[in-house]
Amino acid sequence: MLGVVRKKMLGQSLLKIRPAVSVLRSYSSSAKHMTVRDALNSALDEEMSADQKVFLMGEEVGEYQGAYKISKGLLEKYGPERVLDTPITEAGFAGIAVGAAYHGLKPVVEFMTFNFSMQAIDHIINSAAKSNYMSAGQMSVPIVFRGPNGAAAGVGAQHSQCYAAWYASCPGLKVLTPYSSEDARGLLKAAIRDPDPVVFLENELLYGESFSVSDEVLDSSFCLPIGKAKIERVGRDVTITAFSKMVGHALKAAEILEKDGIDAEVINLRSIRPLDRSTINASVRKTNRLITAEEGFPQHGVGAEICASVVEESFAYLDAPVERIAGADVPMPYAANLERLAVPQVEDIVRAAKRACYRSVPLAAAA
Amino acid sequence: MALSYLRSSSSRSVNLLKPLSSSLPLRRPISTDTTPITVETSVPFTSHQCDAPSRSVETNPKELLTFFRDMALMRRMEIAADSLYKAKLIRGFCHLYDGQEAVAVGMEAAVTKKDCIITAYRDHCTFIGRGGTLLEVFAELMGRQAGCSKGKGGSMHFYKKDSNFYGGHGIVGAQVPLGCGLAFAQKYSKDETVTFALYGDGAANQGQLFEALNISALWDLPAILVCENNHYGMGTAEWRAAKSPAYYKRGDYVPGLKVDGMDALAVKQACKFAKEHALKNGPIILEMDTYRYHGHSMSDPGSTYRTRDEISGVRQERDPIERIRKLILSHDLATEKELKDIEKEVRKEVDDTITQAKESPMPEPSELFTNVYAKGLGVESFGADRKEVRATLP
């Protein structure tokens, strides 16, 4: 029997001792681990290998191995015709990628961060999302726009916005937000295989995080369904919806709440459009209380849509008003203390959950 | 601009068409004669960073008569659309192409349906050139099921993917990077075909055009950028919008050619030249010097920013259909009456098609929710009142 410490060490060293498959097998009780970065890289690799029409385009994706090393090794493996370094011209290369998709190829466009996607947003919305509809089905656009979204650490106002709500409001787009490595692999593969334009919102701070992955997840045919949320933690007392980095925060909040006798159910949305309203509503009908957690700006955010959906579908089941935890309603500041106030913290989710359970902590005690 | 073609060439032409007998059949077959005729373009080509092609263009009676008929059809179609719009059967935007027909027909004569064409919103005639039918045009303009986009696109969103016509785009300039993307796909698939991305003098100043041109030149894409310079971007004359209105030179390191866009044969020659160039050397710009008789759209009379004399002057001196008519007559390929009969026939075809299009029904209400996605995943969509109207996307 392996001790916990040895299991952890083995997990870390697995990444270095790749060929030692037999080692993995004999320690079958220890899970394999994979960083989100490797999950994305392997998904890209496998999909490019399986389908000649898939190609990758973006700034620094080739020779630089990817600004965040997501595309490491792909140029060497697939060559410059399929892994293309672009000039810093988002409108131009996003438009070129959409045109290539019109003609039957399957582009994966990397935005160094989604903040720069605003330069290309006309092509994402008007050239990609709406084309199948306007052409009554003649022009489908099998494209994926991917890259880091939301706040990183100390990058300031122009580099920290979350675009989930903006893109998810647009019919014709699909918007995915992976959290774990399993999410990253399964959703990116699904996105590349999907015949519609997909906005794939990653998170820079999650790239280095390691998650356990099963053999099924590691298989090259692994794929997750688009439009289905995952219940990361089953609970009875309150539902917490989250996506991307906030899922980690929600799970930590759930551990803290458990000590206070509040059993939280954490839903990892995975897909913002289509939004899995039925899973969310089923959960709220069980727990009767809802906290929505997101990193982005609060007004017209993802939480607003979830709240509206629950009020429409499950009003009678709510025992407390829906609570929204979101980024502060300000451009992202640089100073570390202000940045901390601008992004939701675990304690914000805990506090909101307690409010929803009518177990607020008095202000005096918070000091 | 006076028509100048070599009179001496008429001695080489063959007198093919005898005067018709009195029992004139309703549909006259177009001459199938492909005996070569050489015609000079109205003006020589002006080039930038390349050697201009010869101004002697090879054509034949069949081609000239096809040009005549096709342009007459396009002309009639656009004028009929004007009337339909005023009768409120066409709504929203309607951007008419009459005057510019030579660009559409000349281009088609130089390429195949495997080459791609993409344009902006002045797309009715380009769609016809690609093999679209009159019925698809009128039905789409009137928002009916028989329309090329089943009534869901409208005037600015005509597509015909099976003959590589990619629309039909409402955002000025967006079609240029998209066109370069089509060229990318053609090169990626090693098709040995090219893409013509059309844009206007207004769009020529768009940043994304230069971004796409830069990438196309870097990656040697078989992209041909065609500036349909009708000298006005909506109500703004070219000299008020562009510091340098020499659009064929704006590519800087990318070669360009300036072409008389009212001369279908010059257009054909330029497009043929451009296709050969693009397959070997990457992108090239063609500037078609053309003119639109209508205003920018149906809500623009077109006479507040240009004089009526200018418009009638172009019609007198440079009309593309008149040029071909004179060419046909001077080469004795058809009589005046025969050409007039073609025009009458075309007019009837347009009128009959409009009657047919009016009978096509409007889309079913359920069509509101179709084609949102290629693969809807059984997801729910909503009407204005989501408790009343919901749909599952297939």
Short mmCIF file of N, CA and C in Angstrom, two decimals, chain A residues 51-55 57 81-82 84-105 122-123 126-127 129-141 170-174 193-197 226-228 273-274 277 305 309 311-313, chain B residues 114 116 118 140 148-150 152-154 157 159-162 164-169 171 173-182 184-186 188-191 193 208 211-216 218-219 221 367-377 379-382 386-387 390:
data_model
loop_
_atom_site.label_atom_id
_atom_site.label_comp_id
_atom_site.label_asym_id
_atom_site.label_seq_id
_atom_site.Cartn_x
_atom_site.Cartn_y
_atom_site.Cartn_z
N ASP A 51 -7.42 14.58 -38.10
CA ASP A 51 -8.11 15.25 -39.21
C ASP A 51 -7.17 16.25 -39.87
N GLN A 52 -6.86 15.97 -41.12
CA GLN A 52 -5.92 16.78 -41.88
C GLN A 52 -6.38 18.23 -42.05
N LYS A 53 -7.70 18.43 -41.93
CA LYS A 53 -8.24 19.77 -42.17
C LYS A 53 -8.03 20.71 -40.98
N VAL A 54 -7.66 20.16 -39.83
CA VAL A 54 -7.48 20.98 -38.64
C VAL A 54 -6.12 21.67 -38.70
N PHE A 55 -6.10 22.98 -38.51
CA PHE A 55 -4.83 23.67 -38.43
C PHE A 55 -4.90 24.73 -37.35
N MET A 57 -3.60 28.54 -35.86
CA MET A 57 -3.13 29.83 -36.32
C MET A 57 -3.17 30.81 -35.16
N GLU A 81 2.85 24.54 -42.49
CA GLU A 81 1.60 24.71 -43.24
C GLU A 81 0.39 24.50 -42.36
N ARG A 82 0.59 23.81 -41.23
CA ARG A 82 -0.54 23.55 -40.36
C ARG A 82 -0.45 24.25 -39.01
N LEU A 84 0.59 27.94 -37.93
CA LEU A 84 0.98 29.19 -38.59
C LEU A 84 1.14 30.35 -37.61
N ASP A 85 2.32 30.93 -37.63
CA ASP A 85 2.57 32.14 -36.85
C ASP A 85 2.00 33.32 -37.63
N THR A 86 1.20 34.12 -36.96
CA THR A 86 0.61 35.27 -37.66
C THR A 86 1.26 36.57 -37.18
N PRO A 87 1.16 37.61 -38.01
CA PRO A 87 1.53 38.94 -37.52
C PRO A 87 0.49 39.39 -36.49
N ILE A 88 0.76 40.52 -35.84
CA ILE A 88 -0.13 40.97 -34.77
C ILE A 88 -1.31 41.71 -35.39
N THR A 89 -2.14 40.97 -36.08
CA THR A 89 -3.25 41.58 -36.82
C THR A 89 -4.49 40.71 -36.65
N GLU A 90 -5.12 40.84 -35.49
CA GLU A 90 -6.25 39.96 -35.15
C GLU A 90 -7.39 40.03 -36.16
N ALA A 91 -7.76 41.25 -36.57
CA ALA A 91 -8.89 41.36 -37.49
C ALA A 91 -8.57 40.60 -38.78
N GLY A 92 -7.35 40.79 -39.27
CA GLY A 92 -6.94 40.13 -40.50
C GLY A 92 -6.90 38.61 -40.37
N PHE A 93 -6.22 38.11 -39.33
CA PHE A 93 -6.07 36.65 -39.31
C PHE A 93 -7.33 35.93 -38.84
N ALA A 94 -8.13 36.59 -38.03
CA ALA A 94 -9.41 35.96 -37.66
C ALA A 94 -10.30 35.87 -38.89
N GLY A 95 -10.31 36.93 -39.70
CA GLY A 95 -11.11 36.91 -40.93
C GLY A 95 -10.62 35.85 -41.89
N ILE A 96 -9.30 35.74 -42.02
CA ILE A 96 -8.74 34.71 -42.90
C ILE A 96 -9.14 33.33 -42.40
N ALA A 97 -9.10 33.12 -41.10
CA ALA A 97 -9.47 31.81 -40.56
C ALA A 97 -10.94 31.51 -40.83
N VAL A 98 -11.81 32.49 -40.67
CA VAL A 98 -13.23 32.25 -40.95
C VAL A 98 -13.42 31.92 -42.42
N GLY A 99 -12.73 32.64 -43.30
CA GLY A 99 -12.81 32.34 -44.72
C GLY A 99 -12.35 30.92 -45.02
N ALA A 100 -11.30 30.48 -44.36
CA ALA A 100 -10.81 29.11 -44.55
C ALA A 100 -11.88 28.11 -44.09
N ALA A 101 -12.57 28.45 -42.99
CA ALA A 101 -13.64 27.57 -42.50
C ALA A 101 -14.80 27.53 -43.48
N TYR A 102 -15.11 28.67 -44.12
CA TYR A 102 -16.16 28.69 -45.14
C TYR A 102 -15.86 27.65 -46.21
N HIS A 103 -14.55 27.54 -46.55
CA HIS A 103 -14.16 26.68 -47.66
C HIS A 103 -13.86 25.26 -47.20
N GLY A 104 -14.20 24.91 -45.97
CA GLY A 104 -14.14 23.51 -45.56
C GLY A 104 -13.01 23.11 -44.64
N LEU A 105 -12.10 24.03 -44.31
CA LEU A 105 -11.05 23.66 -43.37
C LEU A 105 -11.55 23.84 -41.95
N ASP A 122 -15.84 41.45 -34.87
CA ASP A 122 -16.77 41.48 -36.01
C ASP A 122 -16.74 40.17 -36.77
N HIS A 123 -15.55 39.60 -36.92
CA HIS A 123 -15.47 38.32 -37.66
C HIS A 123 -16.05 37.18 -36.85
N ASN A 126 -20.20 38.50 -36.77
CA ASN A 126 -20.87 38.71 -38.04
C ASN A 126 -20.44 37.77 -39.15
N SER A 127 -19.17 37.40 -39.17
CA SER A 127 -18.73 36.51 -40.24
C SER A 127 -18.89 35.04 -39.87
N ALA A 129 -20.52 33.57 -36.51
CA ALA A 129 -21.71 33.10 -35.79
C ALA A 129 -22.98 33.15 -36.64
N LYS A 130 -23.12 34.19 -37.44
CA LYS A 130 -24.41 34.38 -38.11
C LYS A 130 -24.51 33.75 -39.49
N SER A 131 -23.41 33.28 -40.03
CA SER A 131 -23.41 32.84 -41.42
C SER A 131 -24.32 31.66 -41.70
N ASN A 132 -24.34 30.67 -40.82
CA ASN A 132 -25.16 29.51 -41.12
C ASN A 132 -26.64 29.91 -41.21
N TYR A 133 -27.04 30.82 -40.35
CA TYR A 133 -28.42 31.28 -40.34
C TYR A 133 -28.75 32.11 -41.57
N MET A 134 -27.89 33.10 -41.87
CA MET A 134 -28.15 34.01 -42.98
C MET A 134 -28.17 33.28 -44.32
N SER A 135 -27.44 32.18 -44.40
CA SER A 135 -27.36 31.45 -45.66
C SER A 135 -28.30 30.25 -45.66
N ALA A 136 -29.17 30.18 -44.64
CA ALA A 136 -30.11 29.06 -44.50
C ALA A 136 -29.40 27.71 -44.62
N GLY A 137 -28.24 27.60 -43.95
CA GLY A 137 -27.57 26.32 -43.84
C GLY A 137 -26.48 26.06 -44.86
N GLN A 138 -26.28 26.95 -45.82
CA GLN A 138 -25.23 26.71 -46.83
C GLN A 138 -23.83 26.87 -46.27
N MET A 139 -23.66 27.86 -45.39
CA MET A 139 -22.31 28.20 -44.93
C MET A 139 -22.13 27.89 -43.46
N SER A 140 -21.71 26.67 -43.18
CA SER A 140 -21.41 26.38 -41.78
C SER A 140 -19.94 26.74 -41.53
N VAL A 141 -19.62 27.04 -40.30
CA VAL A 141 -18.29 27.59 -39.98
C VAL A 141 -17.66 26.77 -38.85
N CYS A 170 -24.67 35.55 -27.87
CA CYS A 170 -24.85 35.59 -29.32
C CYS A 170 -25.31 34.25 -29.88
N PRO A 171 -26.51 34.18 -30.46
CA PRO A 171 -26.96 32.93 -31.06
C PRO A 171 -26.07 32.59 -32.26
N GLY A 172 -25.74 31.35 -32.40
CA GLY A 172 -24.85 30.93 -33.48
C GLY A 172 -23.48 30.57 -32.98
N LEU A 173 -23.14 31.04 -31.76
CA LEU A 173 -21.86 30.67 -31.16
C LEU A 173 -22.09 29.60 -30.11
N LYS A 174 -21.04 28.83 -29.86
CA LYS A 174 -21.04 27.97 -28.68
C LYS A 174 -19.87 28.47 -27.82
N ARG A 193 -14.21 19.22 -33.16
CA ARG A 193 -15.05 18.35 -33.99
C ARG A 193 -16.39 19.00 -34.34
N ASP A 194 -16.79 20.01 -33.60
CA ASP A 194 -18.11 20.60 -33.79
C ASP A 194 -18.15 21.44 -35.07
N PRO A 195 -19.26 21.34 -35.84
CA PRO A 195 -19.32 22.08 -37.11
C PRO A 195 -19.66 23.56 -36.96
N ASP A 196 -19.84 24.04 -35.73
CA ASP A 196 -20.22 25.43 -35.52
C ASP A 196 -19.07 26.22 -34.89
N PRO A 197 -19.13 27.57 -34.96
CA PRO A 197 -18.07 28.35 -34.34
C PRO A 197 -18.11 28.23 -32.81
N ILE A 226 -21.09 18.91 -25.52
CA ILE A 226 -21.21 20.36 -25.39
C ILE A 226 -22.60 20.65 -24.84
N GLY A 227 -22.69 21.55 -23.87
CA GLY A 227 -23.99 21.92 -23.35
C GLY A 227 -24.38 21.19 -22.08
N LYS A 228 -23.44 20.41 -21.52
CA LYS A 228 -23.77 19.68 -20.28
C LYS A 228 -22.84 20.12 -19.16
N ARG A 273 -22.68 28.63 -23.38
CA ARG A 273 -23.71 28.59 -24.41
C ARG A 273 -23.47 27.32 -25.22
N PRO A 274 -24.35 26.37 -25.26
CA PRO A 274 -25.63 26.35 -24.56
C PRO A 274 -25.46 26.20 -23.04
N ARG A 277 -29.41 24.63 -18.51
CA ARG A 277 -30.44 25.11 -17.59
C ARG A 277 -31.09 23.96 -16.82
N GLU A 305 -28.03 35.77 -16.10
CA GLU A 305 -28.81 34.86 -16.95
C GLU A 305 -29.26 33.63 -16.15
N SER A 309 -33.05 32.49 -15.35
CA SER A 309 -33.54 31.17 -15.74
C SER A 309 -34.19 30.47 -14.55
N VAL A 311 -35.44 31.88 -11.80
CA VAL A 311 -36.67 32.58 -11.42
C VAL A 311 -37.81 32.19 -12.36
N GLU A 312 -37.49 32.03 -13.64
CA GLU A 312 -38.53 31.65 -14.61
C GLU A 312 -38.99 30.22 -14.43
N GLU A 313 -38.02 29.33 -14.20
CA GLU A 313 -38.35 27.90 -14.22
C GLU A 313 -38.66 27.33 -12.85
N LYS B 114 -14.77 26.64 -59.93
CA LYS B 114 -13.97 26.14 -58.83
C LYS B 114 -13.16 27.27 -58.19
N CYS B 116 -13.05 30.87 -56.42
CA CYS B 116 -14.03 31.43 -55.47
C CYS B 116 -14.23 32.91 -55.74
N ILE B 118 -16.00 36.30 -53.67
CA ILE B 118 -16.68 36.83 -52.49
C ILE B 118 -16.80 38.33 -52.67
N GLU B 140 -35.59 35.88 -52.78
CA GLU B 140 -34.83 36.25 -51.59
C GLU B 140 -35.05 37.72 -51.25
N CYS B 148 -32.59 32.27 -52.41
CA CYS B 148 -31.35 31.50 -52.27
C CYS B 148 -30.98 31.28 -50.81
N SER B 149 -31.41 32.15 -49.92
CA SER B 149 -31.19 31.92 -48.50
C SER B 149 -32.51 31.67 -47.79
N LYS B 150 -33.46 31.14 -48.55
CA LYS B 150 -34.79 30.78 -48.04
C LYS B 150 -35.49 31.96 -47.37
N LYS B 152 -34.16 34.16 -45.45
CA LYS B 152 -33.62 34.53 -44.14
C LYS B 152 -32.41 35.45 -44.22
N GLY B 153 -31.93 35.67 -45.45
CA GLY B 153 -30.74 36.51 -45.57
C GLY B 153 -31.08 37.92 -46.02
N GLY B 154 -31.79 38.00 -47.16
CA GLY B 154 -32.10 39.31 -47.71
C GLY B 154 -31.07 39.72 -48.75
N HIS B 157 -27.25 39.09 -48.41
CA HIS B 157 -26.75 37.78 -47.98
C HIS B 157 -27.16 36.68 -48.95
N TYR B 159 -25.80 33.58 -51.22
CA TYR B 159 -24.67 32.65 -51.24
C TYR B 159 -24.96 31.55 -52.23
N LYS B 160 -23.91 30.99 -52.82
CA LYS B 160 -24.08 29.82 -53.67
C LYS B 160 -22.81 28.99 -53.54
N LYS B 161 -22.77 28.22 -52.47
CA LYS B 161 -21.54 27.52 -52.15
C LYS B 161 -21.16 26.49 -53.21
N ASP B 162 -22.16 25.87 -53.85
CA ASP B 162 -21.82 24.83 -54.83
C ASP B 162 -21.13 25.40 -56.07
N ASN B 164 -19.04 28.02 -55.47
CA ASN B 164 -18.00 28.80 -54.81
C ASN B 164 -18.25 30.30 -54.79
N PHE B 165 -19.51 30.67 -54.55
CA PHE B 165 -19.82 32.07 -54.31
C PHE B 165 -20.10 32.21 -52.81
N TYR B 166 -19.25 32.96 -52.14
CA TYR B 166 -19.31 33.02 -50.69
C TYR B 166 -19.94 34.31 -50.18
N GLY B 167 -20.85 34.85 -50.92
CA GLY B 167 -21.63 35.97 -50.41
C GLY B 167 -21.07 37.34 -50.78
N GLY B 168 -21.80 38.27 -50.52
CA GLY B 168 -22.98 38.54 -49.71
C GLY B 168 -22.58 38.92 -48.29
N HIS B 169 -21.90 40.11 -48.04
CA HIS B 169 -21.52 40.48 -46.68
C HIS B 169 -21.89 41.92 -46.41
N ILE B 171 -20.86 43.86 -43.71
CA ILE B 171 -19.91 44.71 -42.99
C ILE B 171 -18.81 45.12 -43.96
N GLY B 173 -15.76 45.80 -45.89
CA GLY B 173 -14.36 45.38 -45.75
C GLY B 173 -14.17 44.00 -45.20
N ALA B 174 -15.14 43.46 -44.46
CA ALA B 174 -14.96 42.15 -43.83
C ALA B 174 -14.71 41.06 -44.87
N GLN B 175 -15.29 41.24 -46.06
CA GLN B 175 -15.18 40.18 -47.06
C GLN B 175 -13.75 40.02 -47.58
N VAL B 176 -12.90 41.01 -47.36
CA VAL B 176 -11.54 40.88 -47.91
C VAL B 176 -10.71 39.87 -47.12
N PRO B 177 -10.60 39.97 -45.80
CA PRO B 177 -9.91 38.88 -45.09
C PRO B 177 -10.58 37.53 -45.31
N LEU B 178 -11.91 37.52 -45.37
CA LEU B 178 -12.60 36.26 -45.61
C LEU B 178 -12.15 35.67 -46.95
N GLY B 179 -12.06 36.55 -47.97
CA GLY B 179 -11.61 36.08 -49.28
C GLY B 179 -10.19 35.56 -49.24
N CYS B 180 -9.33 36.22 -48.50
CA CYS B 180 -7.95 35.73 -48.37
C CYS B 180 -7.95 34.39 -47.65
N GLY B 181 -8.92 34.18 -46.77
CA GLY B 181 -9.07 32.89 -46.10
C GLY B 181 -9.50 31.80 -47.06
N LEU B 182 -10.36 32.15 -48.01
CA LEU B 182 -10.75 31.18 -49.04
C LEU B 182 -9.51 30.79 -49.84
N PHE B 184 -6.49 30.88 -48.79
CA PHE B 184 -5.67 30.05 -47.91
C PHE B 184 -6.11 28.60 -48.01
N ALA B 185 -7.42 28.38 -47.96
CA ALA B 185 -7.94 27.01 -48.02
C ALA B 185 -7.63 26.38 -49.37
N GLN B 186 -7.71 27.18 -50.43
CA GLN B 186 -7.41 26.65 -51.76
C GLN B 186 -5.96 26.21 -51.84
N TYR B 188 -4.02 25.44 -49.23
CA TYR B 188 -3.86 24.34 -48.26
C TYR B 188 -4.26 23.02 -48.90
N SER B 189 -5.35 23.06 -49.69
CA SER B 189 -5.85 21.84 -50.32
C SER B 189 -5.21 21.59 -51.67
N LYS B 190 -4.28 22.47 -52.06
CA LYS B 190 -3.56 22.33 -53.33
C LYS B 190 -4.51 22.24 -54.52
N ASP B 191 -5.52 23.11 -54.52
CA ASP B 191 -6.57 23.07 -55.55
C ASP B 191 -6.15 23.68 -56.88
N THR B 193 -6.59 26.71 -57.62
CA THR B 193 -7.65 27.66 -57.95
C THR B 193 -7.37 28.96 -57.19
N GLN B 208 -8.40 46.17 -42.01
CA GLN B 208 -8.34 44.72 -42.11
C GLN B 208 -7.94 44.26 -43.51
N GLU B 211 -4.26 44.23 -43.39
CA GLU B 211 -3.81 43.11 -42.57
C GLU B 211 -3.86 41.82 -43.38
N ALA B 212 -4.98 41.64 -44.08
CA ALA B 212 -5.14 40.40 -44.86
C ALA B 212 -4.18 40.38 -46.05
N LEU B 213 -3.94 41.52 -46.63
CA LEU B 213 -3.03 41.59 -47.78
C LEU B 213 -1.61 41.25 -47.34
N ASN B 214 -1.22 41.76 -46.19
CA ASN B 214 0.11 41.47 -45.64
C ASN B 214 0.29 39.97 -45.46
N ILE B 215 -0.69 39.34 -44.83
CA ILE B 215 -0.60 37.89 -44.60
C ILE B 215 -0.61 37.15 -45.93
N SER B 216 -1.46 37.59 -46.87
CA SER B 216 -1.53 36.91 -48.16
C SER B 216 -0.21 36.98 -48.90
N LEU B 218 2.76 37.43 -47.44
CA LEU B 218 3.73 36.63 -46.67
C LEU B 218 3.60 35.15 -47.00
N TRP B 219 2.37 34.68 -47.10
CA TRP B 219 2.12 33.25 -47.27
C TRP B 219 1.84 32.87 -48.72
N LEU B 221 -0.60 33.59 -50.87
CA LEU B 221 -1.93 33.05 -51.09
C LEU B 221 -2.45 33.46 -52.48
N GLU B 367 -39.26 28.34 -39.15
CA GLU B 367 -37.96 28.66 -39.73
C GLU B 367 -37.20 29.69 -38.92
N LEU B 368 -37.90 30.37 -38.01
CA LEU B 368 -37.21 31.33 -37.13
C LEU B 368 -36.05 30.64 -36.43
N PHE B 369 -36.26 29.36 -36.10
CA PHE B 369 -35.31 28.65 -35.26
C PHE B 369 -34.42 27.67 -36.00
N THR B 370 -34.51 27.60 -37.33
CA THR B 370 -33.65 26.66 -38.03
C THR B 370 -32.34 27.32 -38.43
N ASN B 371 -31.30 26.52 -38.60
CA ASN B 371 -29.98 26.96 -39.05
C ASN B 371 -29.25 27.90 -38.11
N VAL B 372 -29.70 28.01 -36.86
CA VAL B 372 -28.92 28.80 -35.90
C VAL B 372 -27.55 28.13 -35.76
N TYR B 373 -27.60 26.80 -35.68
CA TYR B 373 -26.37 26.01 -35.65
C TYR B 373 -26.43 24.97 -36.75
N ALA B 374 -25.27 24.46 -37.17
CA ALA B 374 -25.25 23.30 -38.06
C ALA B 374 -25.64 22.07 -37.23
N LYS B 375 -25.27 22.10 -35.95
CA LYS B 375 -25.57 20.98 -35.06
C LYS B 375 -26.11 21.56 -33.76
N GLY B 376 -27.44 21.58 -33.66
CA GLY B 376 -28.07 22.27 -32.54
C GLY B 376 -28.02 21.55 -31.21
N LEU B 377 -27.70 20.27 -31.22
CA LEU B 377 -27.55 19.51 -29.97
C LEU B 377 -28.82 19.46 -29.13
N VAL B 379 -30.66 21.78 -28.21
CA VAL B 379 -30.69 22.87 -27.24
C VAL B 379 -31.97 23.69 -27.40
N GLU B 380 -32.37 24.38 -26.33
CA GLU B 380 -33.58 25.18 -26.40
C GLU B 380 -33.30 26.59 -26.90
N SER B 381 -34.22 27.10 -27.70
CA SER B 381 -34.13 28.50 -28.06
C SER B 381 -35.47 29.15 -27.76
N PHE B 382 -35.51 30.46 -27.73
CA PHE B 382 -36.70 31.14 -27.24
C PHE B 382 -37.17 32.22 -28.18
N ARG B 386 -40.65 33.96 -23.83
CA ARG B 386 -40.15 32.59 -23.75
C ARG B 386 -41.10 31.62 -23.08
N LYS B 387 -42.11 32.16 -22.43
CA LYS B 387 -43.10 31.24 -21.86
C LYS B 387 -44.11 30.83 -22.94
N ARG B 390 -41.08 28.53 -27.55
CA ARG B 390 -39.78 27.89 -27.35
C ARG B 390 -39.58 26.90 -28.47
#
